[in-house]
Short mmCIF file of C-alpha atoms in Angstrom, two decimals:
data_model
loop_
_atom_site.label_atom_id
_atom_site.label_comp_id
_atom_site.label_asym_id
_atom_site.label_seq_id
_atom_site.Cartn_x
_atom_site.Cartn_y
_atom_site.Cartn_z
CA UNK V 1 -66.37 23.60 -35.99
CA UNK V 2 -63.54 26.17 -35.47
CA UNK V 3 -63.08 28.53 -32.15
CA UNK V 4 -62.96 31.02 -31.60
CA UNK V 5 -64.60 32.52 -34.84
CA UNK V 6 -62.84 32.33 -38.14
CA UNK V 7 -62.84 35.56 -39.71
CA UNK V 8 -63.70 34.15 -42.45
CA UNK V 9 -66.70 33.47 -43.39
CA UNK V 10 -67.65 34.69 -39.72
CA UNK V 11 -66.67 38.10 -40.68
CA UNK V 12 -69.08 38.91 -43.89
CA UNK V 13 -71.60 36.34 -42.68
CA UNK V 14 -72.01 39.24 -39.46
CA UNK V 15 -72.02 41.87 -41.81
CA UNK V 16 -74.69 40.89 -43.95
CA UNK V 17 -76.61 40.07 -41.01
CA UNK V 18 -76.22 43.34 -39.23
CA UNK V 19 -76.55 45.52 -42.06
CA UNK V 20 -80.43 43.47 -43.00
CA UNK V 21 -81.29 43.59 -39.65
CA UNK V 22 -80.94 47.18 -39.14
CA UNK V 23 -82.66 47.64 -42.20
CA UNK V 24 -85.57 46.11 -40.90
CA UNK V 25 -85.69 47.67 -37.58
CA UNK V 26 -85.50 51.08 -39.13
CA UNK V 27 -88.21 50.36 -41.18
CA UNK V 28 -90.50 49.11 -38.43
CA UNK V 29 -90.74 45.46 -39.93
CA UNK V 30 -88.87 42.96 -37.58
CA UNK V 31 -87.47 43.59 -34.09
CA UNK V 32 -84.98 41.03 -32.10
CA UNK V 33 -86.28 42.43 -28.13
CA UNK V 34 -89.47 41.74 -26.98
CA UNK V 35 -89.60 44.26 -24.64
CA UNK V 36 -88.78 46.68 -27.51
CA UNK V 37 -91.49 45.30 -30.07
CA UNK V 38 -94.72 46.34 -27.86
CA UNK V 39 -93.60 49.87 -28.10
CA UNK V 40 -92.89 49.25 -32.39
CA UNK V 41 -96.58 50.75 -32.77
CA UNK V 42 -96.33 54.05 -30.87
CA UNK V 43 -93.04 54.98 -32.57
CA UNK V 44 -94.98 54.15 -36.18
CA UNK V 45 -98.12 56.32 -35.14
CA UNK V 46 -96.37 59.23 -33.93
CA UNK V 47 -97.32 58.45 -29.95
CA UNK V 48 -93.57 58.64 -29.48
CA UNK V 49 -90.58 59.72 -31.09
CA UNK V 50 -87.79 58.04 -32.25
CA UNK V 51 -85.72 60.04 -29.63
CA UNK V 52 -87.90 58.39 -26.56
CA UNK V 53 -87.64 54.90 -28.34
CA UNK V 54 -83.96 54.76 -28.91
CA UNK V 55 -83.83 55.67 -25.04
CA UNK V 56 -85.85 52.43 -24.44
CA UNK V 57 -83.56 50.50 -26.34
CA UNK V 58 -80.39 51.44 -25.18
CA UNK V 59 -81.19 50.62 -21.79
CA UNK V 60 -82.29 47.01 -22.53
CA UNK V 61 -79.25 46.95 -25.05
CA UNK V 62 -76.71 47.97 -22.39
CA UNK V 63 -78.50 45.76 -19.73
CA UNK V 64 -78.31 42.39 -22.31
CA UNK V 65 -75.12 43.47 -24.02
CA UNK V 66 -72.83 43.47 -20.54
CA UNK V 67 -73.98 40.96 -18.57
CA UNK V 68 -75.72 38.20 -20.48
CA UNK V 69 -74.66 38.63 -24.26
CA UNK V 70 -71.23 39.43 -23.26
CA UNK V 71 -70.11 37.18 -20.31
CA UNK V 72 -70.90 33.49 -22.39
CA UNK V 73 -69.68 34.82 -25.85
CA UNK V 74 -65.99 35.43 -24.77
CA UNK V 75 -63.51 32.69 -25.46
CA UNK V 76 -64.13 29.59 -27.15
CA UNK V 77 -66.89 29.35 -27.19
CA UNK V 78 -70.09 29.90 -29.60
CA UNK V 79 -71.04 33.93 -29.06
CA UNK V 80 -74.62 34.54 -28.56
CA UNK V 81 -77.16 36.24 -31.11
CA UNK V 82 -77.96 38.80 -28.62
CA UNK V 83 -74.69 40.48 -29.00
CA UNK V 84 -75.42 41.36 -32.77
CA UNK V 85 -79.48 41.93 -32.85
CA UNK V 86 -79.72 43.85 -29.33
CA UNK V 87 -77.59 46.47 -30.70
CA UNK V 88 -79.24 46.72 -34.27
CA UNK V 89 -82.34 47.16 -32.24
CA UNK V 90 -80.51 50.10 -31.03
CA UNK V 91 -79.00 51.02 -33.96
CA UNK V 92 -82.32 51.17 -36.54
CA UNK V 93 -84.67 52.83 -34.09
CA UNK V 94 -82.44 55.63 -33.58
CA UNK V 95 -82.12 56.25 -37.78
CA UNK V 96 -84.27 58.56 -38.83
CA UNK V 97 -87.04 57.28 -41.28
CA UNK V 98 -90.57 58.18 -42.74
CA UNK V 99 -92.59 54.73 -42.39
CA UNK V 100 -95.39 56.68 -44.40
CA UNK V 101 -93.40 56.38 -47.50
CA UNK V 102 -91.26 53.67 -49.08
CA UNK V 103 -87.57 53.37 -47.78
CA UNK V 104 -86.71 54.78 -50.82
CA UNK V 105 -88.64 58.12 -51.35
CA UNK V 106 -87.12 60.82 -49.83
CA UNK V 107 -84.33 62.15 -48.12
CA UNK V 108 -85.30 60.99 -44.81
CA UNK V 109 -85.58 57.01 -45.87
CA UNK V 110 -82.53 57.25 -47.90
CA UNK V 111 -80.39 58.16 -45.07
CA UNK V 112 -82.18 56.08 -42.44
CA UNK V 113 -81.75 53.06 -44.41
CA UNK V 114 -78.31 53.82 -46.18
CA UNK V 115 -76.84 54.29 -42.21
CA UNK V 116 -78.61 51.20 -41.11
CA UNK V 117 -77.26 49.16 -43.90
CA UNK V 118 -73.44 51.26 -42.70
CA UNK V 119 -73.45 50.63 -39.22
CA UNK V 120 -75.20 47.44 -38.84
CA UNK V 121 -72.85 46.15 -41.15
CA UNK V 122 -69.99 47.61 -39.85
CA UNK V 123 -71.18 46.49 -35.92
CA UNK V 124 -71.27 42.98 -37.38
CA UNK V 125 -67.64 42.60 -38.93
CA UNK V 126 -66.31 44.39 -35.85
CA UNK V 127 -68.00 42.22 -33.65
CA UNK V 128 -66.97 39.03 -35.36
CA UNK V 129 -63.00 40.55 -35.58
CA UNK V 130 -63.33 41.44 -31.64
CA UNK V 131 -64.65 38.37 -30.75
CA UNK V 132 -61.92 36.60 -32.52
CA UNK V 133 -59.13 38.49 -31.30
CA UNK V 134 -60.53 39.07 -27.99
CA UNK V 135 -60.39 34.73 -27.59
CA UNK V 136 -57.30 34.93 -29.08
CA UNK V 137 -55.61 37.43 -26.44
CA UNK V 138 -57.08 35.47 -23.83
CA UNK V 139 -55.92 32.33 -25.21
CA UNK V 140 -51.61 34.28 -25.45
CA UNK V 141 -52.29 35.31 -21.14
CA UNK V 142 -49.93 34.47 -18.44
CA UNK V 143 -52.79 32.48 -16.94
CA UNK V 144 -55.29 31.62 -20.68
CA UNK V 145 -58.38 31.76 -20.24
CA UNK V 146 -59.81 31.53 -23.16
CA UNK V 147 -60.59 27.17 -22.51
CA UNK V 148 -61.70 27.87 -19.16
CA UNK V 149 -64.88 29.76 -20.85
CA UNK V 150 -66.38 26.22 -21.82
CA UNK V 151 -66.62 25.81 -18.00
CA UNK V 152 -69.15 28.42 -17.86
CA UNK V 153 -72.05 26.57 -18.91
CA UNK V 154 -70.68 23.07 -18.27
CA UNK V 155 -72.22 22.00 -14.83
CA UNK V 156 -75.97 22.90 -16.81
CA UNK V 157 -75.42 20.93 -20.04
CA UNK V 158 -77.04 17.46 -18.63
CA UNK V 159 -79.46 19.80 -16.76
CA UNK V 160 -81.72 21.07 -19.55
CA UNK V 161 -83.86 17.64 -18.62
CA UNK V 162 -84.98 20.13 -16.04
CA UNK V 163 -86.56 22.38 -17.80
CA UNK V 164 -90.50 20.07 -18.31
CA UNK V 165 -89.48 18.57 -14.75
CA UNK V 166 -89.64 22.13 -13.17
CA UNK V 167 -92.49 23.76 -15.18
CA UNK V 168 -94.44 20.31 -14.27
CA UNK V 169 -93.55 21.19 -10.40
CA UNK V 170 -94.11 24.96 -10.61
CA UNK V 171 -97.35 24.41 -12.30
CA UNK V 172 -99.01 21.32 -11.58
CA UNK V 173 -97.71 20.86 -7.79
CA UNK V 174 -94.59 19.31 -5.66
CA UNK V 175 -96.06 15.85 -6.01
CA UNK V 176 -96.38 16.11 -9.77
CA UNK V 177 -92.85 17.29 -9.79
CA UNK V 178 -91.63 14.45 -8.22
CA UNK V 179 -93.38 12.00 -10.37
CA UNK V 180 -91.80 13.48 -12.82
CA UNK V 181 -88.44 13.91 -11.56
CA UNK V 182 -88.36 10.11 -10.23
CA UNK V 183 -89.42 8.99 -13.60
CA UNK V 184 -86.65 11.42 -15.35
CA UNK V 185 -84.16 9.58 -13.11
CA UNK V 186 -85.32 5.84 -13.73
CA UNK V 187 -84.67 7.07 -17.62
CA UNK V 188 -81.36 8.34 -16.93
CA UNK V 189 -80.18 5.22 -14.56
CA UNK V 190 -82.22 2.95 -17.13
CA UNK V 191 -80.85 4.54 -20.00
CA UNK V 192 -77.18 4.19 -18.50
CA UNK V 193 -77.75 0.88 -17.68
CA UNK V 194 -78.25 -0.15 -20.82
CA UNK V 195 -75.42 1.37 -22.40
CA UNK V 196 -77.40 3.63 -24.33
CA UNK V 197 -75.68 6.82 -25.55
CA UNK V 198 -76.82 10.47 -23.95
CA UNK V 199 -78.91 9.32 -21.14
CA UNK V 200 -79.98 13.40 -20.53
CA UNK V 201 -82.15 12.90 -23.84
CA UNK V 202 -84.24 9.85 -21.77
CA UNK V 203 -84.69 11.91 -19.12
CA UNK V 204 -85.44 15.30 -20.78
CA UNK V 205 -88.13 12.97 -22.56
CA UNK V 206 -89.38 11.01 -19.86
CA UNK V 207 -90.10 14.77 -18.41
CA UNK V 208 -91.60 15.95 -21.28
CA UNK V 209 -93.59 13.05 -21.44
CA UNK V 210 -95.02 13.86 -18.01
CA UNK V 211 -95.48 17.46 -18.68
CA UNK V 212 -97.14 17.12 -21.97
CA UNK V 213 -100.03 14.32 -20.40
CA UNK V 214 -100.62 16.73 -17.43
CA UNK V 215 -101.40 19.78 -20.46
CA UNK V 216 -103.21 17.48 -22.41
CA UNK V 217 -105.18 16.53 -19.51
CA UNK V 218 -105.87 20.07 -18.04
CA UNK V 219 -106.41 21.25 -21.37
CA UNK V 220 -108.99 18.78 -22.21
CA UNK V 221 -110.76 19.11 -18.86
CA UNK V 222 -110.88 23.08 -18.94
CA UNK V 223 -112.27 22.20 -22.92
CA UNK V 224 -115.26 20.16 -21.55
CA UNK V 225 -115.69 22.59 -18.54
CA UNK V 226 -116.63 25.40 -20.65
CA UNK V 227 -119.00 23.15 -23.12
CA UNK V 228 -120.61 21.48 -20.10
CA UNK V 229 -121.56 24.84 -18.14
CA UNK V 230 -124.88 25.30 -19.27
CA UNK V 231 -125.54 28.03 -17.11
CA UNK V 232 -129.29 29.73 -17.43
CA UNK V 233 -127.70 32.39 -19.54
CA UNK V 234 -126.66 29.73 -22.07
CA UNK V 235 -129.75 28.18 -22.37
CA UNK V 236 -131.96 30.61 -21.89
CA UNK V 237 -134.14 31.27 -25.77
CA UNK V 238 -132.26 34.39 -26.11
CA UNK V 239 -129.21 33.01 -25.68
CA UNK V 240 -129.34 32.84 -29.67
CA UNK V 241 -130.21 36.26 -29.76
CA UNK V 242 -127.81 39.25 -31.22
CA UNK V 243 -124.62 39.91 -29.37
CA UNK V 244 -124.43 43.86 -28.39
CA UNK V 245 -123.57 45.64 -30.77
CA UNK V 246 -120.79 47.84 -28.98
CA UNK V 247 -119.31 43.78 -28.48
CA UNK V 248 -119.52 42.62 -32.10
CA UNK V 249 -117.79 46.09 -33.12
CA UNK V 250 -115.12 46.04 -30.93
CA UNK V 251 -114.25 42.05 -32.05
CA UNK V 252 -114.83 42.64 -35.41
CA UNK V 253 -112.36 46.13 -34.91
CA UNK V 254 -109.66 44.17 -33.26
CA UNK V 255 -109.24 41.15 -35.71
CA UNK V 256 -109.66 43.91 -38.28
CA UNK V 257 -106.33 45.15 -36.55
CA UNK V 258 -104.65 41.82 -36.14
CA UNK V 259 -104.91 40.72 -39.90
CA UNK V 260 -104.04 44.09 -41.27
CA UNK V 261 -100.64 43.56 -39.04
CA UNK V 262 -100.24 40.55 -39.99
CA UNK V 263 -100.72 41.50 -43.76
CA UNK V 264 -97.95 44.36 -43.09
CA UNK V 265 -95.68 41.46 -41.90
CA UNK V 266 -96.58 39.49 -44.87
CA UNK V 267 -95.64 42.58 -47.77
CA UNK V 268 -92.35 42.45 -45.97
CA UNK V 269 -91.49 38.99 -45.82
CA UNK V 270 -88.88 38.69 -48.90
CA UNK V 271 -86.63 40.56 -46.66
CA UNK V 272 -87.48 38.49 -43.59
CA UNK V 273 -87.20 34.79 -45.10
CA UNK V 274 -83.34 36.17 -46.25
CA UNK V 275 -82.62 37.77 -42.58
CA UNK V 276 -84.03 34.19 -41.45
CA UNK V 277 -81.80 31.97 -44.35
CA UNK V 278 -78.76 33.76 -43.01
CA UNK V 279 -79.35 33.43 -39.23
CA UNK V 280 -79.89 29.36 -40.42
CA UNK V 281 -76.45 29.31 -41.91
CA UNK V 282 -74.78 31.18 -38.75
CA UNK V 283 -76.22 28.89 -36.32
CA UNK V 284 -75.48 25.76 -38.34
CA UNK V 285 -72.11 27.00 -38.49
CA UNK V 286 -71.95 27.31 -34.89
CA UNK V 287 -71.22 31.01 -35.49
CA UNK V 288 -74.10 31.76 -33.32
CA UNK V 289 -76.38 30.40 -30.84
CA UNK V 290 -79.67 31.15 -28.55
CA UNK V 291 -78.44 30.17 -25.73
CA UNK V 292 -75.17 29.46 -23.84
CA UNK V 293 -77.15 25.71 -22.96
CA UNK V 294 -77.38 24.97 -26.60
CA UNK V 295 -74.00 26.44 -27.43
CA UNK V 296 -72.31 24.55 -25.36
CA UNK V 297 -73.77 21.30 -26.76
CA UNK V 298 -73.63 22.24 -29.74
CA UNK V 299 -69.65 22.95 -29.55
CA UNK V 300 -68.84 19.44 -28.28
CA UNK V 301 -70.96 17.72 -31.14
CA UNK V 302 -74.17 17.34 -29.20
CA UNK V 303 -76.81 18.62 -31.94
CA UNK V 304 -79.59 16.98 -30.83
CA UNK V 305 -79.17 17.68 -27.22
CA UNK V 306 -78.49 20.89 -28.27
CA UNK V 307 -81.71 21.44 -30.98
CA UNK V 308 -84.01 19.65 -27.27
CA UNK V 309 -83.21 22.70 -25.57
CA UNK V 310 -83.65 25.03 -27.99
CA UNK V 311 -87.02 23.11 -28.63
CA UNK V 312 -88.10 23.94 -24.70
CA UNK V 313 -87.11 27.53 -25.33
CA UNK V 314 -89.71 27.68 -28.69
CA UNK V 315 -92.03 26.27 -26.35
CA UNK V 316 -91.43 28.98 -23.65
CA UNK V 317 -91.39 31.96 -26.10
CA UNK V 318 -93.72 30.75 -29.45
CA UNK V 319 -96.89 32.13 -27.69
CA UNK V 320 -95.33 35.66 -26.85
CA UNK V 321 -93.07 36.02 -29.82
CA UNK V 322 -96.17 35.31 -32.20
CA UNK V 323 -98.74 37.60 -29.63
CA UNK V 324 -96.96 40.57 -30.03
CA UNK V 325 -95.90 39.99 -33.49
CA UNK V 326 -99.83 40.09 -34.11
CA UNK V 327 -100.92 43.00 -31.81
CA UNK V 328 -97.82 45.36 -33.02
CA UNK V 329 -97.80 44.02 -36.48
CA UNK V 330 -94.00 43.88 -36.37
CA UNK V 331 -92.18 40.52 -36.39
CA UNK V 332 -89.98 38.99 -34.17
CA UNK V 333 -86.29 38.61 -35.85
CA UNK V 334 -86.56 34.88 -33.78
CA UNK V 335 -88.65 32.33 -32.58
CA UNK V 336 -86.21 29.59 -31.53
CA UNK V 337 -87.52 26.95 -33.76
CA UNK V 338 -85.25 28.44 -36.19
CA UNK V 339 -82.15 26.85 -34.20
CA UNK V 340 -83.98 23.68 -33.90
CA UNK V 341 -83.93 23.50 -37.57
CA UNK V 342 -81.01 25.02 -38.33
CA UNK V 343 -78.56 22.26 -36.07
CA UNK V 344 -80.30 19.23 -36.96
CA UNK V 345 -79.72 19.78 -41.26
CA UNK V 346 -76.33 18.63 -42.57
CA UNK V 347 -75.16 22.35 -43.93
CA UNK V 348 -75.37 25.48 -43.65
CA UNK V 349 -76.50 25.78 -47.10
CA UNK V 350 -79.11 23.23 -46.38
CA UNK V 351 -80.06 25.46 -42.76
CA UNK V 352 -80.15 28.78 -44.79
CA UNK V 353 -82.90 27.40 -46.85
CA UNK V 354 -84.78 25.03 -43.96
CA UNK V 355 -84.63 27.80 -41.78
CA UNK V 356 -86.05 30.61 -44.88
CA UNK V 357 -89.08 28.23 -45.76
CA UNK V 358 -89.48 27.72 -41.97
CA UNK V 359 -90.08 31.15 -41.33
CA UNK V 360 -92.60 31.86 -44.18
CA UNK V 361 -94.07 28.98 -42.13
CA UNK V 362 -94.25 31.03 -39.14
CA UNK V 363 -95.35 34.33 -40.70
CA UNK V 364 -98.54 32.63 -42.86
CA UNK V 365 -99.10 30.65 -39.54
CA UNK V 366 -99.56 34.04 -36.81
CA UNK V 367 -103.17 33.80 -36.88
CA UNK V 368 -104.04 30.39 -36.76
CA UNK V 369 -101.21 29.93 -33.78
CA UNK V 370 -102.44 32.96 -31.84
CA UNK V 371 -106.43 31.51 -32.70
CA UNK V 372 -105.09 27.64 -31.31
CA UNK V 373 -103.35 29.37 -27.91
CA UNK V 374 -106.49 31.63 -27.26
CA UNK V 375 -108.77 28.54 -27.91
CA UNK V 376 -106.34 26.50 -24.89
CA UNK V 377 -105.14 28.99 -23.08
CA UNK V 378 -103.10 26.20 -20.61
CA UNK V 379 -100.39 26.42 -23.35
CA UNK V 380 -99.40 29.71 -22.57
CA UNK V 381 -99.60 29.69 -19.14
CA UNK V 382 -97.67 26.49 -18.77
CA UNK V 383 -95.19 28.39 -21.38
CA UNK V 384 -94.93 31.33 -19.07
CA UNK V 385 -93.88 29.18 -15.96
CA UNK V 386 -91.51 27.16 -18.68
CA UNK V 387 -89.52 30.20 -18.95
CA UNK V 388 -89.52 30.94 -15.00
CA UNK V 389 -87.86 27.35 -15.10
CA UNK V 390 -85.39 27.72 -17.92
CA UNK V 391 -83.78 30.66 -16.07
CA UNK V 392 -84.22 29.57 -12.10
CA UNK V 393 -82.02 26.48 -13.74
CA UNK V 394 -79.50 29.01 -15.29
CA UNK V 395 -78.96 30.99 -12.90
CA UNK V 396 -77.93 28.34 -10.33
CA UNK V 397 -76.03 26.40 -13.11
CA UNK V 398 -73.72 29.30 -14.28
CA UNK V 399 -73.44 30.05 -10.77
CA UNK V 400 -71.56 26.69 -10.22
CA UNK V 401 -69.97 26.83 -13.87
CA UNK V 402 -68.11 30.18 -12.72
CA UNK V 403 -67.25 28.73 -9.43
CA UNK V 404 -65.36 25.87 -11.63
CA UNK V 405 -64.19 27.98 -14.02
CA UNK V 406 -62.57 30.75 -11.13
CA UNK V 407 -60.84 26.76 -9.72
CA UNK V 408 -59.40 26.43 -12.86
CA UNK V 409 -57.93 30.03 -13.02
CA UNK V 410 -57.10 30.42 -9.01
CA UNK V 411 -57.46 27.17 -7.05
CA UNK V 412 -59.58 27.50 -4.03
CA UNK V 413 -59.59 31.58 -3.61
CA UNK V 414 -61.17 31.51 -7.52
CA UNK V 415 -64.30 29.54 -6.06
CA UNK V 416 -64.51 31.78 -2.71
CA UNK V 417 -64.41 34.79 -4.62
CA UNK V 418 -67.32 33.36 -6.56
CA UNK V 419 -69.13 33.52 -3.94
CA UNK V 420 -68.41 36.46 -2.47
CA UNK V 421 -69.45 38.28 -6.01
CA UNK V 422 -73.15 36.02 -5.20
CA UNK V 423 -73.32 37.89 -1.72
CA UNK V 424 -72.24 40.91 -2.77
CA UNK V 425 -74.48 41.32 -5.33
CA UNK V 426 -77.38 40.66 -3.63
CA UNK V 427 -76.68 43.42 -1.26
CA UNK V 428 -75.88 45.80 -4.00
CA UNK V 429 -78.12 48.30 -4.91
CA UNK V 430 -77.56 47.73 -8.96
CA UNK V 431 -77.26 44.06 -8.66
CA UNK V 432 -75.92 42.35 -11.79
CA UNK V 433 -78.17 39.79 -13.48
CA UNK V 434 -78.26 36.70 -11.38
CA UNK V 435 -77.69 34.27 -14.52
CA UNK V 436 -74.73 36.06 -15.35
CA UNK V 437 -73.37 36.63 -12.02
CA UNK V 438 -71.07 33.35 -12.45
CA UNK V 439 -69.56 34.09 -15.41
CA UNK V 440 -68.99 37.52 -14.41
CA UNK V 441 -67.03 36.78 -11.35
CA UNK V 442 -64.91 34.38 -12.76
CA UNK V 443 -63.76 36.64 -15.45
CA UNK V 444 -63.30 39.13 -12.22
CA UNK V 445 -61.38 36.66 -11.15
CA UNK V 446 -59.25 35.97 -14.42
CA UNK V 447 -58.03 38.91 -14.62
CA UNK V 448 -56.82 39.49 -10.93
CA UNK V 449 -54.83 36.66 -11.17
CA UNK V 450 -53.45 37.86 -14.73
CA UNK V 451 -52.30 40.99 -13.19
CA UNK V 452 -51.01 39.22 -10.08
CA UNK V 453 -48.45 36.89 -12.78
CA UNK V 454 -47.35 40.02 -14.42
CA UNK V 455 -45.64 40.88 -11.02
CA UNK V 456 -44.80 37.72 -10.14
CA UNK V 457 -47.27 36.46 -7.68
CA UNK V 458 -48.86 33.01 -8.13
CA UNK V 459 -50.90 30.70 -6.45
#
């Protein structure tokens, strides 16, 4: 792959993207932030206006934009998705629009959706033209930095074997999670050993192996638990007697909910499955990523290193994307399996089309997921602590990367003002986010010692 971005096809490719994605956001039919989709239903029934919404979004925009998005898509490296989908977020809720009539009846619908498809598309090409000449710049400095980016997320790219070996120990105990971390080092040593290539992938699935046994096992055991309670309730003669009736109304109201949201999601999906195809071509491109882990890997040829992670993140966020996708009857733009998919085919022609059918996969699949997590609820809890994992182990990875990324800038004052930034920033009273902290600080640090060549001063 090429970096920084070509502008071509990068440029039209973003485009195209932006301008569909703000489509659907206006219209109330996909959204890229979970913490914006919960709130999707209020703005659609009138609870809150579009005003109060676009408020909500600009603050998580801003927040994700500056100092996650931002930090580990400068350079050359792979930019991340949340630089183009956070801000369409932004960008279709604050369009005006009339969800109780099609997007194309009425002034109202006409304008919302003809300045979606404007400024989404025009926030895409100038993204991908920044982003290009932004690396570039940095590339033409007294001091380039634009290489020195890769070192941002290098210390964490063997790492991601973490991510089952930490969920096992967060959830399941210390001594669990040093079963499983012993056993993730024997496959890593053994694996070496042996000469085989990418020893990471035997430990990431000697961990997984341990994590998956330990759900299985608490899964099956709270399974027989609740058939082997027969509590006097349960087998009591009435216990085959009429439920409530104030109970079976109130189920029989809320799946009444769920599969008319999921039926709004489905009358949609045409528009989807192509906002899907073309995020499948981007990422097989390497025009995009997830995640700065999977970017990362993904830049130096590592695809299926790359599609693991991306795997543990699906994992993580499958039972929350899907959740709210059901309860707010608005879809999620991604699920991360889409990624997974999208690096492992040959082409991005081949990814646009895996990753389309994948996703009409996912939408005709909402109920029976959300039915299969409620039925073993251990999946999402062990999810939830999965994601604690994935971003304790980013957090003290970028940490280090910026430290060796502020070296390769300054020398030894790079890596103490590093940490300084860490100290300083927990003190502070708007702290920045600890994950990006790193990457932050050594582009702090970049530029001092930029300025300090332009009048002569060197280390």
């Amino acid at each position: 792959m090429t970096l920084p971005l070509p502008l071509i096809p990068a440029v039209p490719l973003f485009a195209a993207m932006g301008a569909l994605s703000t489509v659907l956001v206006n219209r109330n039919v996909s959204v890229f932030h979970d913490g914006l989709r919960p709130i999707m239903p209020s703005l659609r029934s009138g609870e809150m206006t579009r005003k109060q919404v676009s408020k909500v979004s600009f603050s998580l925009a801003l927040a994700f934009i500056w100092a996650f998005g931002l930090p580990y898509s400068l350079g050359f490296v792979i930019p991340l998705v949340y630089l183009v989908y956070i801000a369409t977020d932004w960008i279709g809720v604050s369009l005006p629009a009339d969800l109780g009539r099609r997007w194309w009846q009425g002034r109202t619908n006409l304008a919302g959706v003809g300045g979606s498809v404007a400024l989404g598309a025009a926030w895409g090409a100038g993204l991908a033209l920044v982003l290009h000449y932004v690396a570039v710049g940095m590339d033409n400095l007294p001091v380039p930095l634009a290489e020195g980016t890769s070192l941002f997320t290098q210390p964490v790219v063997q790492a991601f074997f973490l991510f089952p070996v930490l969920t096992v120990a967060y959830h399941y105990g210390m001594r669990a999670g040093f079963w499983a971390f012993g056993l993730s080092t024997l496959a890593w040593f053994g694996s070496s050993g042996a000469g085989l290539e990418l020893p990471s992938m035997w430990a990431f699935g000697a961990g997984l192996l341990v994590m998956l046994v330990l759900l299985v096992r608490e899964s099956r055991t709270a399974g027989a638990g609740a058939a082997q309670v027969p509590t006097s309730w349960m087998e009591d003669d009435r216990s085959d007697a009429a439920s409530p009736s104030w109970a079976v109304e109130e189920e029989d109201d809320e799946d009444t909910v769920f599969r008319e949201n999921v039926r709004r999601i489905k009358g949609n999906l045409p528009l989807i499955v192509v906002l899907a195809a073309l995020n499948g071509a981007a990422y097989n491109w390497g025009f995009l990523a997830m995640d700065p882990y999977s970017a990362h890997l993904y830049a130096i040829g590592l695809a299926v290193p790359a599609a693991a992670v991306m795997l543990m993140w699906a994992f993580a966020f499958i039972p929350m994307k899907f959740t709210t996708a059901v309860v707010t009857g608005t879809m999620a733009t991604g699920t991360f399996l889409e990624p997974v998919v999208a690096l492992l085919l040959p082409s991005p022609w081949t990814a646009a089309i895996g990753v389309g059918v994948l996703r009409v996969v996912e939408v005709f699949a909402l109920l029976a997921v959300i039915g299969w997590i409620e039925r073993w609820p251990s999946i999402r809890e062990v999810a939830d602590v999965m994601r604690t994992a994935i971003f304790q182990t980013m957090e003290i990875g970028f940490l280090v990367g910026g430290a060796l990324a502020a070296a390769a800038w300054a020398g030894e004052w790079g890596v103490a003002a590093v940490v300084a930034a860490w100290f300083l920033n927990i003190r502070a009273k708007s702290p920045v986010m600890p994950m990006s902290l790193g990457a932050i600080a050594a582009l702090g640090v970049g530029v001092v010692v930029n300025v300090m060549a332009l009048v002569g001063l060197t280390l």
